[in-house]
Coordinates of C-alpha atoms and ligand atoms in Angstrom, one line a residue:
X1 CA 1.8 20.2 -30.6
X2 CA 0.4 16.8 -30.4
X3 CA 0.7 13.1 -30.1
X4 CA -1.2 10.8 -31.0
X5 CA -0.5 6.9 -29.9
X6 CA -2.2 4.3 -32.1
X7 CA -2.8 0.6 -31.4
X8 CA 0.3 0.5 -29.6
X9 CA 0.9 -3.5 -28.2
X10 CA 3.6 -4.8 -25.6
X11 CA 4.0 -8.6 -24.6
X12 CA 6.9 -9.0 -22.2
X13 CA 9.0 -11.9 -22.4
X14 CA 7.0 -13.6 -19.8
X15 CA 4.1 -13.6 -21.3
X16 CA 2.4 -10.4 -19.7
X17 CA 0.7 -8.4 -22.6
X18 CA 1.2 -4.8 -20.6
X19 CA 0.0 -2.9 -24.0
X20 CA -3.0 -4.1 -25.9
X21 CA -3.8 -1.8 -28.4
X22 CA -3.8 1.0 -26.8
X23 CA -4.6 4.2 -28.4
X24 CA -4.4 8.0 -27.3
X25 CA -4.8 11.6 -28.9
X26 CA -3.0 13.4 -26.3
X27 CA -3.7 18.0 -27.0
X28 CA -1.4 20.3 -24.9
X29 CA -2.0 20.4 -21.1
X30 CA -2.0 18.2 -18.5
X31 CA -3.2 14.6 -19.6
X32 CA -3.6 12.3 -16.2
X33 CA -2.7 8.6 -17.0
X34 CA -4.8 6.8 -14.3
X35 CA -4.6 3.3 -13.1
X36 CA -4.1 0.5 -10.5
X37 CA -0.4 -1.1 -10.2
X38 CA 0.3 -2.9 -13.2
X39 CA -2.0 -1.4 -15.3
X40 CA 0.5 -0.7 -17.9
X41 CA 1.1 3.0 -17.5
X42 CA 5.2 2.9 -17.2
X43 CA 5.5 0.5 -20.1
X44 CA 3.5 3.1 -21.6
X45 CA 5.6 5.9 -20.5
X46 CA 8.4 4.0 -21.2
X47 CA 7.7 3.6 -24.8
X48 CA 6.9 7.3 -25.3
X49 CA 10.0 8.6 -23.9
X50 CA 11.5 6.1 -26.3
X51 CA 13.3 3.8 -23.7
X52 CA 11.9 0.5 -24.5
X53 CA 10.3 -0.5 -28.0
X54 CA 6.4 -2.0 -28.7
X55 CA 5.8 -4.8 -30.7
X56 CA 3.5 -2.7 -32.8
X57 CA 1.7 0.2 -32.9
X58 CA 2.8 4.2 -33.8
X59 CA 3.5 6.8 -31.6
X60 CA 3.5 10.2 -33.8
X61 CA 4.2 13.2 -32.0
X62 CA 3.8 16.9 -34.2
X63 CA 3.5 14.1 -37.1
X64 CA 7.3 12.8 -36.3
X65 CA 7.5 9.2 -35.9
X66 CA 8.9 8.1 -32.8
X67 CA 10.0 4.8 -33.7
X68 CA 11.9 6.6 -37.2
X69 CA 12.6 9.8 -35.1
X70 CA 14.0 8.8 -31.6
X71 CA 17.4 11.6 -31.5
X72 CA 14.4 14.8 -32.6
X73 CA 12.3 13.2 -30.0
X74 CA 14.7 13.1 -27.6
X75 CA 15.3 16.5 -28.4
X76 CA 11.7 17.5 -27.5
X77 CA 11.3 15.2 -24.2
X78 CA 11.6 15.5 -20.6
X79 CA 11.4 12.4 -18.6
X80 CA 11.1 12.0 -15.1
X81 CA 10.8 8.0 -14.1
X82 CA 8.8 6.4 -11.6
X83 CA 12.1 6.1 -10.0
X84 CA 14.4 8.4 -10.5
X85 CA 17.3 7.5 -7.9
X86 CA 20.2 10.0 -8.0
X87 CA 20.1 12.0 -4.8
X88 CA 23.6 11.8 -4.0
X89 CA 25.9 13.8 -1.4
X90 CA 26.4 17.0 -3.6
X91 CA 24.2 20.0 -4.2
X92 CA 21.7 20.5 -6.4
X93 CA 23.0 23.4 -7.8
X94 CA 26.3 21.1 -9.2
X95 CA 24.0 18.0 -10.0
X96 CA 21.9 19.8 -12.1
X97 CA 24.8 22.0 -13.6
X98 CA 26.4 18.5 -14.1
X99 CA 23.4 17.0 -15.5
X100 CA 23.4 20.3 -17.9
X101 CA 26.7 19.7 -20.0
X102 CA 25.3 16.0 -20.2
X103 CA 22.3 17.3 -22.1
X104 CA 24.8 19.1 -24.2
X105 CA 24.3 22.4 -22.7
X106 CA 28.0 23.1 -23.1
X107 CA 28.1 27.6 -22.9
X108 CA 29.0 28.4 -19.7
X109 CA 26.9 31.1 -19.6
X110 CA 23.8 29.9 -20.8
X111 CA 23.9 26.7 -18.7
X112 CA 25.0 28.6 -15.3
X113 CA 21.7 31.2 -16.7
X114 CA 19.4 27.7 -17.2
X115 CA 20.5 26.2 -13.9
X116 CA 19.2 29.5 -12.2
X117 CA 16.3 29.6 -13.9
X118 CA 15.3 26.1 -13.5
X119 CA 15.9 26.5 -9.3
X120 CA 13.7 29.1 -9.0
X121 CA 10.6 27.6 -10.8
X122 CA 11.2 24.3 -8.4
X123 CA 11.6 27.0 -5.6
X124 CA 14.9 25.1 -4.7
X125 CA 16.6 27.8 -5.4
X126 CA 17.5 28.9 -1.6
X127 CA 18.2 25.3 -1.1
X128 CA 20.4 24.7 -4.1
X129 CA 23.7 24.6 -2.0
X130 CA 22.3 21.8 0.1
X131 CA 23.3 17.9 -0.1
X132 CA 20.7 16.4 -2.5
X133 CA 20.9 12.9 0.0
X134 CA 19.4 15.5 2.7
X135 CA 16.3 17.1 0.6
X136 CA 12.6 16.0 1.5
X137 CA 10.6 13.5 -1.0
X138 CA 8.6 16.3 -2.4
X139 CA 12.3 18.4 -2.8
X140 CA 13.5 15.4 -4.6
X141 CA 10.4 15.3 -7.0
X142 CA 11.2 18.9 -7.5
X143 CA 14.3 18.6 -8.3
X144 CA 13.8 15.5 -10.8
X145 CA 11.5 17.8 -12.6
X146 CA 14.3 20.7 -12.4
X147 CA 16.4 18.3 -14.5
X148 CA 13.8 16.7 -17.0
X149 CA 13.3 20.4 -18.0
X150 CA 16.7 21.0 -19.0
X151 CA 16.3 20.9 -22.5
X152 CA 13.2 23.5 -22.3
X153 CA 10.7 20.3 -23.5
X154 CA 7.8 20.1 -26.0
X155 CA 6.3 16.9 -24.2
X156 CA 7.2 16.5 -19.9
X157 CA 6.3 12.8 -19.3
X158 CA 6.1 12.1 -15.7
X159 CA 5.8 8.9 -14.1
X160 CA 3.9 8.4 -10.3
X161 CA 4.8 11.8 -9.3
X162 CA 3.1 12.3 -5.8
X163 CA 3.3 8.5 -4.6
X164 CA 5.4 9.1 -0.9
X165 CA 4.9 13.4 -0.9
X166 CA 2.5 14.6 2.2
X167 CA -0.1 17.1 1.3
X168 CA 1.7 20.2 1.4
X169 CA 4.2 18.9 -0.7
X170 CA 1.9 17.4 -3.1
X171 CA 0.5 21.0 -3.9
X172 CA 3.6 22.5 -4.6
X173 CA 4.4 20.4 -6.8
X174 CA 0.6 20.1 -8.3
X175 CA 1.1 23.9 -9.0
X176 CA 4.9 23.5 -10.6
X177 CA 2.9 20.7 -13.0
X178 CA -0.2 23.1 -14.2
X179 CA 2.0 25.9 -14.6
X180 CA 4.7 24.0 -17.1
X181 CA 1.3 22.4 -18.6
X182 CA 0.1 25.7 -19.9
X183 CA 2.8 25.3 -23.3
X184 CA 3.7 21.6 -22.7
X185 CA 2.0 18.2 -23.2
X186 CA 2.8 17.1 -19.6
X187 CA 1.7 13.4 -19.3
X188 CA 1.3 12.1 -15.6
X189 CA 0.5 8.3 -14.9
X190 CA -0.4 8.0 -11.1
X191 CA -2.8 5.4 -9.5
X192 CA -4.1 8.4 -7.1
X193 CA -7.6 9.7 -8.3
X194 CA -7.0 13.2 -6.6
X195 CA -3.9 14.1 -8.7
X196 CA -6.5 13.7 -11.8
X197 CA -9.2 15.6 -10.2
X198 CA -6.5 18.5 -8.9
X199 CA -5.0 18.8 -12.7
X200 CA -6.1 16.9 -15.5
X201 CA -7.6 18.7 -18.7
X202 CA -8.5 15.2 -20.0
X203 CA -7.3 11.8 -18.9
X204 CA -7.7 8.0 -19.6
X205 CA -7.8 5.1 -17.3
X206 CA -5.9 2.2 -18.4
X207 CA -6.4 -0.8 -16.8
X208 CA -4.9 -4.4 -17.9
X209 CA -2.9 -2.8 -20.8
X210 CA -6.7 -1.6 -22.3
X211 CA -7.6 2.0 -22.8
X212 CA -11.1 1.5 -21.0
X213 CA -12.4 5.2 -20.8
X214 CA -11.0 8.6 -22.0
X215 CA -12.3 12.0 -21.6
X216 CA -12.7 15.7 -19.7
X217 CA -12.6 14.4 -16.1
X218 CA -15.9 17.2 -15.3
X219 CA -17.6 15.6 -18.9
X220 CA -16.8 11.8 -17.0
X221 CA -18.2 12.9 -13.7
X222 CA -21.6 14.5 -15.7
X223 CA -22.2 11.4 -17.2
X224 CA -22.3 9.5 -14.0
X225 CA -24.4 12.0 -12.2
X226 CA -27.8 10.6 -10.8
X227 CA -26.4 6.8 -10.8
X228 CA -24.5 7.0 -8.2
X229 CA -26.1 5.6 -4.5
X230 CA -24.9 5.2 -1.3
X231 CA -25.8 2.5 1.9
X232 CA -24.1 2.2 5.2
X233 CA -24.8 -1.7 5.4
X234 CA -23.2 -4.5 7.9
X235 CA -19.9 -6.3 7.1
X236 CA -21.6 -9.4 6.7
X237 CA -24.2 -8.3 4.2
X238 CA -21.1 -6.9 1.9
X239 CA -21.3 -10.5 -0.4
X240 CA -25.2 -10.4 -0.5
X241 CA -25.0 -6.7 -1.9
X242 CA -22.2 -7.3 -4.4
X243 CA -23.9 -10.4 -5.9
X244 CA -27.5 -7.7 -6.2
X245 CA -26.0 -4.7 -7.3
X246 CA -22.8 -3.0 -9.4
X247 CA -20.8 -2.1 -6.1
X248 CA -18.1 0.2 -7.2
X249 CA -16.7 1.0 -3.9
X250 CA -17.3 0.1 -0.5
X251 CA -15.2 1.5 2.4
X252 CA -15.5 2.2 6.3
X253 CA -16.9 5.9 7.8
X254 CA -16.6 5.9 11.6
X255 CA -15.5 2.2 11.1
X256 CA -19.1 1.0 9.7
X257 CA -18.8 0.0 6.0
X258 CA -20.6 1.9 3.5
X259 CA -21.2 0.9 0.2
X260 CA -21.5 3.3 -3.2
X261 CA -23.3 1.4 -5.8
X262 CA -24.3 2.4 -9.7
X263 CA -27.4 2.3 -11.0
X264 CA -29.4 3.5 -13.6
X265 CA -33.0 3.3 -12.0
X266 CA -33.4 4.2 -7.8
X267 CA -32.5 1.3 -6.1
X268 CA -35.0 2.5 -2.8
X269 CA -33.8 0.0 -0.3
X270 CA -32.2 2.2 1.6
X271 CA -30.1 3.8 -1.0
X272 CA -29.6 7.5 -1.0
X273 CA -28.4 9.2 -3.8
X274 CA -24.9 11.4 -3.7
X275 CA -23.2 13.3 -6.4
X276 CA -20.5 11.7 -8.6
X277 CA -17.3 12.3 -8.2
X278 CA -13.9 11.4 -10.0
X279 CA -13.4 8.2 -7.5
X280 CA -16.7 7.1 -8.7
X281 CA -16.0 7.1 -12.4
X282 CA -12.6 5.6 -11.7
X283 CA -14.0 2.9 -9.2
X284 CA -17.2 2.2 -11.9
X285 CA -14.3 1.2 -14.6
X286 CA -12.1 -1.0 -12.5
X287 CA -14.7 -2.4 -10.3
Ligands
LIG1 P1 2.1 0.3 -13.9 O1 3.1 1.3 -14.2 O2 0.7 0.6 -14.3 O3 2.2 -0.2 -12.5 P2 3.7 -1.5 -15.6 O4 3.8 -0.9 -16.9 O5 4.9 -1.3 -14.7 O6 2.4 -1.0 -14.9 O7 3.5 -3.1 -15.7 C1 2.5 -3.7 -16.5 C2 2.6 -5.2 -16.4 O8 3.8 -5.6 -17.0 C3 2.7 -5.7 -15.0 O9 2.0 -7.0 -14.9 C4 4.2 -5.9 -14.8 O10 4.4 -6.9 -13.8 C5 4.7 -6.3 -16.2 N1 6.0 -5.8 -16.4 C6 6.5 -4.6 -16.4 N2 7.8 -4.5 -16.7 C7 8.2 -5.8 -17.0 C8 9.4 -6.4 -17.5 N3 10.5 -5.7 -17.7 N4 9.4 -7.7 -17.7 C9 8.3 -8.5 -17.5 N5 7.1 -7.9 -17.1 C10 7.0 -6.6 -16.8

């Protein structure tokens, strides 16, 4: 099981060009998506889970077409959207049995056997009588996940995942994800660094509808590894050190800024090298 995405382009009506060229070979496992707002990654995951069409570009996945094939991809996919919306006042139990027959799960048997199953790998299972409307932010996730595995998928495409959960729930639902990517593609866009660095096998950032840098996140991180420096400065002096040097990052510890900065020879002046890390890759590209 693979999928490959070639040259794929996107120009919105307005003008916006939210795919340009963008291409992907995407292996089983979990493959992190990564980049700002805007960067293009729904349009992307969009146009994979065959919602919205590109301009050009193929999308093959096991060597189906997508744009020729969209009813055996279907067939194959699991979506769950950046927003998916549908917590209503019934249970999750009956939502997702509901949700079942629309997937065309139509034995009794089976689906009531499914619905079980699927409960107890979100661990919603002791909650499934409860009023969806009521269930926490990371429950909801669960439970969109729950119903984007309904049709036991080849390819789980899952869009901004953790934005809103708080840690604990974050890591539930970081250990549902790596367990389902051990026989699925699972595809997960997210602007957070850490939800790469937690699960990814390989990624991509994307930024401005352009591919700018695939790989193993740990290969990524090697690569950087002795370039990386680090100043406390003053705020004023932020301008004077971003016009000298290629400032990837700068943020506040114990409310004095400190900048990281990449560089292929010691700086000295001040600098102290640290180790790389999957922020500084990220920050190196977009900075
Ligand atoms: P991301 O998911 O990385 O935040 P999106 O794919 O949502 O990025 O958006 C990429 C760009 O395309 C943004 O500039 C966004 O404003 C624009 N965009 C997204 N959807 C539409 C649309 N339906 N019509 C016009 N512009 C859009």
């Amino acid at each position: 099981m693979n999928l490959i995405i070639q040259n794929l382009c996107k120009t919105y009506d307005n003008g916006v060009q939210a795919l340009q060229n963008v291409s992907l070979e995407i292996p089983r496992g979990m493959f992190g998506l990564l980049g700002p707002n805007g960067a293009g990654k729904s349009t992307l995951m969009r146009t994979i889970a065959t919602l919205q069409d590109a301009d050009s570009g193929t999308i093959l996945l096991n060597n189906f077409d997508l744009q020729t094939n969209k009813e055996t991809i279907r067939k194959l996919l699991g979506y769950l959207p950046q927003q998916f919306g549908v917590y209503p006042r019934m249970s999750a139990e009956v939502l997702l049995n509901h949700l079942a027959v629309l997937k065309g799960i139509t034995h009794k048997v089976e689906r009531k056997e499914i619905v079980r199953a699927l409960l107890y790998k979100t661990n919603l299972y002791d909650v499934r009588k409860q009023q969806l409307s009521d269930f926490s932010g990371g429950m909801k996730q669960r439970f969109g996940i729950a119903q984007a595995l309904l049709n036991n998928p080849k390819l789980l495409i899952v869009d901004e995942p953790t934005a809103g959960l708080d840690p604990l729930e974050r890591n539930r639902f970081y250990n549902l994800l790596s367990e389902l990517a051990e026989n699925t593609i699972v595809i997960l866009s997210t602007h957070i660094v850490d939800d790469i660095k937690e699960l990814c096998t390989n990624m991509a950032i994307i930024n401005q509808g352009k591919v700018i840098l695939t790989g193993e996140p740990l290969q990524l991180i090697e690569q950087l590894n002795g370039k990386i420096y680090q100043k406390s400065i003053a705020r004023t002096e932020l301008e004077t050190y971003k016009s000298q040097y290629h400032v990837i990052n700068d943020k506040l510890f114990l409310g004095k800024p400190i900048i990281h900065i990449v560089s292929d020879v010691p700086p000295n002046d001040g600098f102290i090298p640290i180790n790389a890390g999957l922020e500084e890759v990220y920050f190196s590209q977009i900075n």
